[in-house]
Amino acid sequence: MATNIGMMDSAYFVGRSEILGWINTTLHLNLSKVEEACSGAVHCQLMDAAHPGIVPMHKVNYDAKSEYEMIQNYKVLQDVFNKLKITKHIEVNKLVKGRPLDNLEFMQWMKKYCDSANGGANTHSYNPVERREASKGGKDVSKKSAPPPSSKTSNASARSHSSTHTANRRHDASSANSNNQTAKASNKPSSVVSHYDQQLSVDSLEKERDFYFAKLRDIEILCQTREIEHLPVVGAIKSILYAADDDASIVAEARAMLTNQHEKENEPPLSPIAEASEERTVCETQKRKNIVNLDVDAAEVATLSPRQRLSDVSDVRCSGSPPMTY
């Protein structure tokens, strides 16, 4: 039996109408909104229906109006969770505020748990009205939720035939007006339900938006860590986070950045033998150039006349440089 259910579990996609139908059928109540169960008394009795006798119903208060009284009910519920070793966290501060989305999510979890507890077999023999009488205000809730009694036929048989005929004619005359009034009245609950569903949808979207924004903010803070902010992958993530336009090319550019860095890192380095051979080649080339230059100078001297040679020697001696012999 799973007590921790992820946010993407199918249990959190159960609609409000199905939740209300399940509560009213199981506990013989007549709730019209999920947040009407924010006092915690309904949650306690649902756990009592899943595990009969485990909840001390005399401690449950169905008349709880203030937050202090509601918290007492949630304390009873928490004690039951502890007995069953359920690790589900109860956000009491949010539930007692009566917010529709928070109460809907917790009731969705309750339905998932109660359905999985013994396959829901205990609820068939469970008497919610009798168990609720032990709690404070339980009898009043049962009276309000009880169906109205059917009219007795003895009074109708006592009426005369003439009065019955007159009443029938009056009923026929007012049938058209009653139908019009019923049609007008039926439009009002539908508009209220539509507005309620829209509010739930907006709250759900806002919560999902805040969830993903917090995730992106955590990623941004991690990328700003001094030890890793110079890494290429961090730079690619920042380029996506700080992109102003919703363009698919941004992701391609970030991927190309990582690919280029990966290719540079995988280039084979030069071995010491290759470096030494390259330096040796450079040295030999330089020596060859020097030898060629000496041969050229010797050839030029050989072509000079004796008088030009003596003048060159005298120029060298006057400059103070030692004469060069060939």
XYZ file of N, CA and C in Angstrom, residues 262-269:
24
model
N 34.417 19.322 -26.969
C 34.744 17.899 -26.850
C 35.788 17.501 -27.893
N 35.706 18.046 -29.109
C 36.684 17.731 -30.147
C 38.062 18.267 -29.788
N 38.111 19.471 -29.194
C 39.398 20.024 -28.800
C 40.054 19.185 -27.710
N 39.252 18.713 -26.799
C 39.810 17.901 -25.720
C 40.295 16.552 -26.213
N 39.697 16.040 -27.300
C 40.070 14.724 -27.809
C 41.192 14.759 -28.840
N 41.750 15.949 -29.182
C 42.867 16.016 -30.113
C 44.094 15.369 -29.486
N 44.821 14.457 -30.248
C 45.990 13.772 -29.661
C 47.153 14.736 -29.485
N 47.801 14.805 -28.343
C 48.944 15.696 -28.125
C 50.194 15.159 -28.823
